XYZ file of N, CA and C in Angstrom:
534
model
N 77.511 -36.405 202.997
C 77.103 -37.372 203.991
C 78.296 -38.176 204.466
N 78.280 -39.004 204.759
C 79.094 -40.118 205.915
C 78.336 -41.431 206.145
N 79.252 -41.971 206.671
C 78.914 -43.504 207.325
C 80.207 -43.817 208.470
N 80.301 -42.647 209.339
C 81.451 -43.119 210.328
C 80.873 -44.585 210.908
N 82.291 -45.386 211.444
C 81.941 -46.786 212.226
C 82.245 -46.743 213.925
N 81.908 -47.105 214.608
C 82.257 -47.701 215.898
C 82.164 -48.681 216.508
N 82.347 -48.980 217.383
C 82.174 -50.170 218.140
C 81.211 -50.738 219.191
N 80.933 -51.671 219.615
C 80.159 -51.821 220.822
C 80.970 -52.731 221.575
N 80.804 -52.755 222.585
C 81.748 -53.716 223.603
C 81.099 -53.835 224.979
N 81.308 -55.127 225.353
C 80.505 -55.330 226.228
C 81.474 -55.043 227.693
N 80.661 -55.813 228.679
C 81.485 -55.561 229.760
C 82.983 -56.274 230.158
N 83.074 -57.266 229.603
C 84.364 -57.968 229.334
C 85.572 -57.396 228.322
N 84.850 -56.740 227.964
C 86.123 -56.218 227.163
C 86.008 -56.794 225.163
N 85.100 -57.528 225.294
C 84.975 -57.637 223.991
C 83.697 -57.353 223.007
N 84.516 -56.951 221.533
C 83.935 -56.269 220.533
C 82.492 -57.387 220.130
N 81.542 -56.928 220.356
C 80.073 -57.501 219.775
C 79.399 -56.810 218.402
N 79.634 -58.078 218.020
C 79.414 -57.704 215.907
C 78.546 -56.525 215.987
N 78.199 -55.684 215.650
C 77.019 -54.378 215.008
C 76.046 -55.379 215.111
N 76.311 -56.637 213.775
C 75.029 -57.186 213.172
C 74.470 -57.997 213.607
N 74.938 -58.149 215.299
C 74.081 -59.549 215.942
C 73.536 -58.428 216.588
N 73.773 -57.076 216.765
C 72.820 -56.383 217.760
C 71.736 -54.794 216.617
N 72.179 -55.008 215.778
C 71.655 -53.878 214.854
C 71.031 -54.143 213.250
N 70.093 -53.800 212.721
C 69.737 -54.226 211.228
C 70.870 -53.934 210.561
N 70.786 -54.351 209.371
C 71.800 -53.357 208.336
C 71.127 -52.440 207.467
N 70.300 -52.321 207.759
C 69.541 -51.295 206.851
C 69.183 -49.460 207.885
N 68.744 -48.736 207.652
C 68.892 -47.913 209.200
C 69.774 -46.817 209.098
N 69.256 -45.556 209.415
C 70.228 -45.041 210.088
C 71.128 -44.626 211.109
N 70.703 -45.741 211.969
C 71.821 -46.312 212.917
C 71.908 -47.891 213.041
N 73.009 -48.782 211.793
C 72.960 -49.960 211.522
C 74.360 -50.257 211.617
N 74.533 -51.633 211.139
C 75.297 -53.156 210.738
C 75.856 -53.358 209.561
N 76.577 -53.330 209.029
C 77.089 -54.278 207.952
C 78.288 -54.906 208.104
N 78.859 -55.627 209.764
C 79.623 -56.293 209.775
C 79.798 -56.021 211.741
N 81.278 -56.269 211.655
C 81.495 -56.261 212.687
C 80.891 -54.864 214.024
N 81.476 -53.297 213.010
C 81.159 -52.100 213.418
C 80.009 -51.710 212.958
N 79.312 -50.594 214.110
C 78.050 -49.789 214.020
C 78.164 -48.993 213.184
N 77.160 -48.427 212.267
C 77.480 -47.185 211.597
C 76.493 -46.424 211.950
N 76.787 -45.024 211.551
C 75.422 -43.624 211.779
C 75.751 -43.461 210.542
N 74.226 -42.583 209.889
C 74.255 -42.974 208.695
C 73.471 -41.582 208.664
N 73.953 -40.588 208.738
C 73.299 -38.694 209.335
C 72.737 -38.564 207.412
N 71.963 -37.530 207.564
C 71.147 -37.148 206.306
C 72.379 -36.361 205.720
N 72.411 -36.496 204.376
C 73.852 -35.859 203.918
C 73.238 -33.981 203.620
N 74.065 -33.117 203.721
C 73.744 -31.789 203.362
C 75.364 -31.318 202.799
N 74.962 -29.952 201.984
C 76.125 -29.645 201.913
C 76.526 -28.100 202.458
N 75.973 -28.173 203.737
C 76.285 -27.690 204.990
C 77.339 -28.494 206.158
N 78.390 -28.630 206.246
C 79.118 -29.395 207.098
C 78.878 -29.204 208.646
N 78.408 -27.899 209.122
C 78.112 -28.259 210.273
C 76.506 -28.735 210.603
N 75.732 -28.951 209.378
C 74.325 -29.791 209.665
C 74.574 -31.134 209.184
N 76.081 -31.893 209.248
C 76.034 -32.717 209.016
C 76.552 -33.436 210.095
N 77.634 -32.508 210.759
C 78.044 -32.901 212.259
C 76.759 -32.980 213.217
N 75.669 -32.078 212.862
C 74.708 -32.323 214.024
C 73.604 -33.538 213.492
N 73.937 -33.788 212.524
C 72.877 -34.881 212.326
C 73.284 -36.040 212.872
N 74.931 -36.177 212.701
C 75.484 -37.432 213.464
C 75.367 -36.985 214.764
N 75.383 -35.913 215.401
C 75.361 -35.814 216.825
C 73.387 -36.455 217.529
N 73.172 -35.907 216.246
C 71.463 -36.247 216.691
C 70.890 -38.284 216.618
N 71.723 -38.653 215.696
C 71.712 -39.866 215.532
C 72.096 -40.358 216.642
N 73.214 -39.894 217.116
C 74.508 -40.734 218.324
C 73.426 -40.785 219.628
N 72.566 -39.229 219.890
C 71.768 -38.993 220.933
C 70.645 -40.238 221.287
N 70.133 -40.676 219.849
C 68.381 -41.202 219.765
C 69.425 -42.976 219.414
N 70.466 -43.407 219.975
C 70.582 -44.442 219.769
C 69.441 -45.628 219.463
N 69.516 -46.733 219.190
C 68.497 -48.046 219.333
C 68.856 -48.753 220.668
N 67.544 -48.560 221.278
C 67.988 -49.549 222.636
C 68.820 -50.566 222.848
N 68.968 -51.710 221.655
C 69.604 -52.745 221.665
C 71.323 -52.104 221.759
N 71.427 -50.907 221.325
C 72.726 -50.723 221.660
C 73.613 -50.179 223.022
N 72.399 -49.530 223.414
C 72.591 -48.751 224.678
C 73.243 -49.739 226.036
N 72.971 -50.934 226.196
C 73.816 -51.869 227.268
C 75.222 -51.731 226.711
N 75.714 -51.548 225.586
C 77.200 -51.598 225.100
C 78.176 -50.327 225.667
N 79.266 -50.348 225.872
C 80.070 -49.120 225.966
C 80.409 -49.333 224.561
N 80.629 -47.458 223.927
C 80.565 -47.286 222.526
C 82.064 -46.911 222.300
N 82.837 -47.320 221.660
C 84.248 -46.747 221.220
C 84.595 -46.443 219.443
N 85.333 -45.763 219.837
C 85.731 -44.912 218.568
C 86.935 -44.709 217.804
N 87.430 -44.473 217.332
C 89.033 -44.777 216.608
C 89.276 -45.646 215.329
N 90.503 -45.558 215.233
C 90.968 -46.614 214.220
C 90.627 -47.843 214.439
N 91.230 -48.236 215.591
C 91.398 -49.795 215.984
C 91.029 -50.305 217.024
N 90.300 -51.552 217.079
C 90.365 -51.902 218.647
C 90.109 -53.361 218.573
N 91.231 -53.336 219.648
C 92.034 -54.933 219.868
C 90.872 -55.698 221.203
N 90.536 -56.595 220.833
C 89.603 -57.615 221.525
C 90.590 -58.422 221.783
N 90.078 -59.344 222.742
C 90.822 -60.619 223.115
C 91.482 -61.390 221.831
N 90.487 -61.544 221.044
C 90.389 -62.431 220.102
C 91.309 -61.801 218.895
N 90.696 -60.408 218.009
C 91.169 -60.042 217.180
C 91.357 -58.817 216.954
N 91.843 -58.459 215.694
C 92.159 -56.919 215.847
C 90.832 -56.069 214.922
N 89.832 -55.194 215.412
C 88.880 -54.602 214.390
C 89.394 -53.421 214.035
N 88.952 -52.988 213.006
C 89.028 -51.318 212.250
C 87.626 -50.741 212.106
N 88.391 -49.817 212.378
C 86.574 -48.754 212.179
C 86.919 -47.824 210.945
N 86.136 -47.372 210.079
C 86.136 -46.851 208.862
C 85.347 -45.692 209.477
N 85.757 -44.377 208.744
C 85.272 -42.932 208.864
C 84.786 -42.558 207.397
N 84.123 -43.505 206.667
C 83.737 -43.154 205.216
C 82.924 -42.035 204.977
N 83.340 -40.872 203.861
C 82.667 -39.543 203.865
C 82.242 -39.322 202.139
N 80.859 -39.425 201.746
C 80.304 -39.372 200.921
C 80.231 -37.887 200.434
N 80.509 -37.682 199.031
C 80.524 -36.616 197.987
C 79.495 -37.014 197.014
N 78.794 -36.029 196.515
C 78.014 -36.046 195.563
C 78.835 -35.382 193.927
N 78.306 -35.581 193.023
C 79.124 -35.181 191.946
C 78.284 -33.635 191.502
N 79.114 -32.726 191.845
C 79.279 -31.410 190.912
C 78.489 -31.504 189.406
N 77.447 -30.588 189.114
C 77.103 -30.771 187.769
C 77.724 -30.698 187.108
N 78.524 -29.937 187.113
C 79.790 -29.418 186.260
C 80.957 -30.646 186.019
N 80.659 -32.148 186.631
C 81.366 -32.937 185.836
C 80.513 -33.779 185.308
N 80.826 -33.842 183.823
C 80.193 -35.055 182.979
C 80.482 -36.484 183.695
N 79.340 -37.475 183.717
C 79.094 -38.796 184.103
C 80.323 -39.473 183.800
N 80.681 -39.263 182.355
C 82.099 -39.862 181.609
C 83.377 -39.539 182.281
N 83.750 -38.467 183.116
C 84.248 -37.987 183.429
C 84.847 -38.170 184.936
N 83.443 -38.839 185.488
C 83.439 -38.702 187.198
C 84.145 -39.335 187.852
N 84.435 -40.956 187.319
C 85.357 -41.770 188.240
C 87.180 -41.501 188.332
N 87.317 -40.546 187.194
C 88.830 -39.815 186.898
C 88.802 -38.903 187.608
N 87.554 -38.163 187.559
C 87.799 -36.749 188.918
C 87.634 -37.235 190.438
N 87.073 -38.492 190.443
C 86.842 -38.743 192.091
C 88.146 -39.565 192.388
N 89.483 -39.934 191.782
C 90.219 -40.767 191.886
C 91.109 -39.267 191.951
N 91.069 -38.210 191.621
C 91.820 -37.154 191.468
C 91.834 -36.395 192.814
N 90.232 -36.528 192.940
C 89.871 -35.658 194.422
C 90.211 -36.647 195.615
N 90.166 -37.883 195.606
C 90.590 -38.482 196.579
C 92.146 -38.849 196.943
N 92.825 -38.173 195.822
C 94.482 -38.057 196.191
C 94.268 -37.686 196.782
N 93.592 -35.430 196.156
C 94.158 -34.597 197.388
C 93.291 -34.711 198.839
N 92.248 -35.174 198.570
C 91.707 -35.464 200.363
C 93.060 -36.789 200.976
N 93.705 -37.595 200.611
C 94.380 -38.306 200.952
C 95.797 -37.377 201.874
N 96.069 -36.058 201.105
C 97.679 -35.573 201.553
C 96.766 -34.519 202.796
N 95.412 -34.110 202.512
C 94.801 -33.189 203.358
C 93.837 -33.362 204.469
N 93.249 -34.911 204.588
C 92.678 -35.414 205.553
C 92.912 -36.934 206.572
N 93.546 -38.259 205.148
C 93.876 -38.856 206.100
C 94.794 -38.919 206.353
N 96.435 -38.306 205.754
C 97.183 -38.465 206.415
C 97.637 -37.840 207.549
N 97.273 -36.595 207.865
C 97.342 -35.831 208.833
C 96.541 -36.800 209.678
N 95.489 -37.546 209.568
C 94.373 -38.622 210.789
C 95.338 -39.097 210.999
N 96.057 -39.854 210.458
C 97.224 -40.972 210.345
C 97.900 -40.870 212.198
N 98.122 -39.684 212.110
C 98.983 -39.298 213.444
C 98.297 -39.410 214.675
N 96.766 -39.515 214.875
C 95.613 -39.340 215.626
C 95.559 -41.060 215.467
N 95.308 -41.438 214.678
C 95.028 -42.947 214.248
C 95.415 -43.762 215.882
N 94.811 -44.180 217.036
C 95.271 -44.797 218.017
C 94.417 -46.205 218.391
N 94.314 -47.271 219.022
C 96.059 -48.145 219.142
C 96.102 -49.078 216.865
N 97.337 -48.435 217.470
C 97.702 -49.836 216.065
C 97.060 -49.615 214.814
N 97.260 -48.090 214.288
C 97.143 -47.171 213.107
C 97.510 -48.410 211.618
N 98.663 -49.046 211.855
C 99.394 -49.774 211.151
C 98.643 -50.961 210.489
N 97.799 -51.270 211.037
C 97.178 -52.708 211.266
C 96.106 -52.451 210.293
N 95.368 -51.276 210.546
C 94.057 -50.676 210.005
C 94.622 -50.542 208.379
N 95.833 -50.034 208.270
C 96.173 -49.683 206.763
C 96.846 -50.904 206.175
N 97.302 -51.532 206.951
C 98.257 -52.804 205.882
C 97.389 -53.771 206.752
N 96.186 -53.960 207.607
C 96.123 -55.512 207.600
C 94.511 -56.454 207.213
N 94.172 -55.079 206.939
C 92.749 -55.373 205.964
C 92.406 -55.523 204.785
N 91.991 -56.643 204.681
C 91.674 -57.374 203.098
C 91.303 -56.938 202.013
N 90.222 -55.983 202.823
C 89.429 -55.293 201.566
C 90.169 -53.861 201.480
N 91.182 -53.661 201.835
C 91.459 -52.342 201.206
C 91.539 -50.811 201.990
N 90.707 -51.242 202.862
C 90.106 -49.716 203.520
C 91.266 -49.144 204.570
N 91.198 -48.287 204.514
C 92.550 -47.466 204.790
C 93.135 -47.088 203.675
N 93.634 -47.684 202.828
C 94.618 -47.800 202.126
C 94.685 -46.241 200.971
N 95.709 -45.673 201.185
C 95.874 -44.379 199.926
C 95.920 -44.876 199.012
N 95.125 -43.850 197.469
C 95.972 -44.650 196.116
C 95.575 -45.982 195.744
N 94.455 -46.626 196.207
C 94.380 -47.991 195.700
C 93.002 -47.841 194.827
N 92.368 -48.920 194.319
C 91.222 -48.964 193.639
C 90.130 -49.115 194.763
N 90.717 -49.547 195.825
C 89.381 -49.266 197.290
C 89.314 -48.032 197.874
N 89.957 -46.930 197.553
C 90.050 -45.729 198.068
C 89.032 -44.779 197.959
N 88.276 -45.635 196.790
C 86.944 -45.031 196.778
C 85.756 -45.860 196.258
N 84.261 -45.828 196.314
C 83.745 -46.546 195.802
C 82.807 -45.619 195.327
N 82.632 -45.624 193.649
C 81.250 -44.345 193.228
C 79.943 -45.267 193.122
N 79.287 -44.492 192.895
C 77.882 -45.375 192.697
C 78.002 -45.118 190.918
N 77.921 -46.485 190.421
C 77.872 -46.508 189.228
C 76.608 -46.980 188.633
N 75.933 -45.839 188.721
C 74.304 -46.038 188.278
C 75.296 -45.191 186.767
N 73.643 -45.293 185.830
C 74.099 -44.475 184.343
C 75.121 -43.151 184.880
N 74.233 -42.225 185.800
C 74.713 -41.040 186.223
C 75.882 -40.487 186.725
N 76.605 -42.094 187.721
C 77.838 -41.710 188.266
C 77.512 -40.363 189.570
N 76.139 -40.570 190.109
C 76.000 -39.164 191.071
C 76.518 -39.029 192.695
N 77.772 -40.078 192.634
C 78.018 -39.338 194.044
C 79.607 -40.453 194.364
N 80.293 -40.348 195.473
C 81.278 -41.228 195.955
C 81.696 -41.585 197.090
N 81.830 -42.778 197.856
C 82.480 -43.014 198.951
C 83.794 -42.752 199.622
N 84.363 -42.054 199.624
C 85.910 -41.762 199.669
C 86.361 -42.596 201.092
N 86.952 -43.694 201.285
C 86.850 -44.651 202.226
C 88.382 -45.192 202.899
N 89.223 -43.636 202.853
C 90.505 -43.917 203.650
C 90.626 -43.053 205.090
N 89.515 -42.350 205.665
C 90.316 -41.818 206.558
C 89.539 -42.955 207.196
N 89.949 -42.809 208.868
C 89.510 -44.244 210.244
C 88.474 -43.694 210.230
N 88.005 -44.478 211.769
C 86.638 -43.427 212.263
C 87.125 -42.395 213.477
N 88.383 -42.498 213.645
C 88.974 -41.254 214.561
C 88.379 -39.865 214.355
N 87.593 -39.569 213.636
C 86.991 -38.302 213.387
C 85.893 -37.844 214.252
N 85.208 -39.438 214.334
C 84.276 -39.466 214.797
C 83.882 -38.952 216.337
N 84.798 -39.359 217.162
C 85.327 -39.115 218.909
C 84.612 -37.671 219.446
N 84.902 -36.537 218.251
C 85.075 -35.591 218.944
C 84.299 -34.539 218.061
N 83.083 -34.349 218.391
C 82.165 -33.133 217.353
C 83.318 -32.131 216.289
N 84.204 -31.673 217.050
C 84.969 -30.131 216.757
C 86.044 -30.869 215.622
N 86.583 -32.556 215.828
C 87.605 -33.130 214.852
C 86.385 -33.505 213.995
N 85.092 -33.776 214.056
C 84.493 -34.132 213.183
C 84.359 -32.870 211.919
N 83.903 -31.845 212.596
C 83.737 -30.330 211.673
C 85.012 -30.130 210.970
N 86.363 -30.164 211.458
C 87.452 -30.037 210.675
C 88.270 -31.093 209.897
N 87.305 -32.375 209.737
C 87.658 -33.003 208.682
C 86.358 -32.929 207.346
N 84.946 -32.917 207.854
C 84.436 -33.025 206.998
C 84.126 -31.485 206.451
């Protein structure tokens, strides 16, 4: 699954929070500034591109007055936002619970040298900003925010939360990252 982010923007040119125009609950919601789609996870990758394509289609009215943007970054009058391209893994039976947060810190190196840094180069305006100027972490390779597991007893799945939402733009970059 996934939780790519985007934007809404009005006709002036500036970014309007997700959460003054969207629930946070939803699979097309809020939990801050950016929108998220929130597609049914499979582990079919191209029924996962069409679920976000099917989400993007059946928008919520309240969003539809907005022009929708996509990318790393986008600079408002005011400030600079980031959009997150977060891509959810489930855990393999084949790793023990004890085991999982060492293998998802392992697997999210190599998605790090094989997905976002190659984004890195795509990353447009102000790639830089997204990785060194956010608080909480996101972007960032190699850190303890690079991923977030669900730490129920089970340990059954993970957020891997460094590439942008530059993935998002384009169905065909979406299929060849996720």
């Amino acid at each position: 699954g996934a939780d790519p982010e985007f934007g809404l923007v009005d006709s002036f040119g500036r970014l309007i929070r997700g959460d003054k125009v969207l629930p946070k609950t939803g699979k097309f919601g809020s939990d801050g500034p950016g929108v998220e789609v929130r597609p049914d996870p499979s582990r079919n990758t191209p029924q996962v591109v069409e679920n976000i394509r099917l989400l993007l289609d059946q928008a919520p009215d309240k969003a539809r007055p907005y022009n929708w943007i996509g990318g790393a970054t986008y600079k408002s009058p005011d400030r600079v936002y980031w959009f997150g391209g977060h891509i959810h893994f489930g855990r393999p039976a084949q790793i023990a619970s004890s085991m999982a947060e060492s293998c998802f810190y392992q697997i999210a190196s190599v998605l790090d040298d094989f997905i976002s840094l190659p984004l890195v180069r795509l990353d447009k305006p102000n790639a830089n900003l997204r990785r060194k100027g956010c608080l909480h972490g996101y972007g960032m390779a190699n850190t303890e925010d690079s991923i977030r597991a669900d730490y129920d007893t089970q340990v059954t799945r993970f957020e891997y939360r460094v590439p942008s939402g530059i993935w998002l733009v384009h169905p065909t970059m979406a299929r060849a990252v996720l």
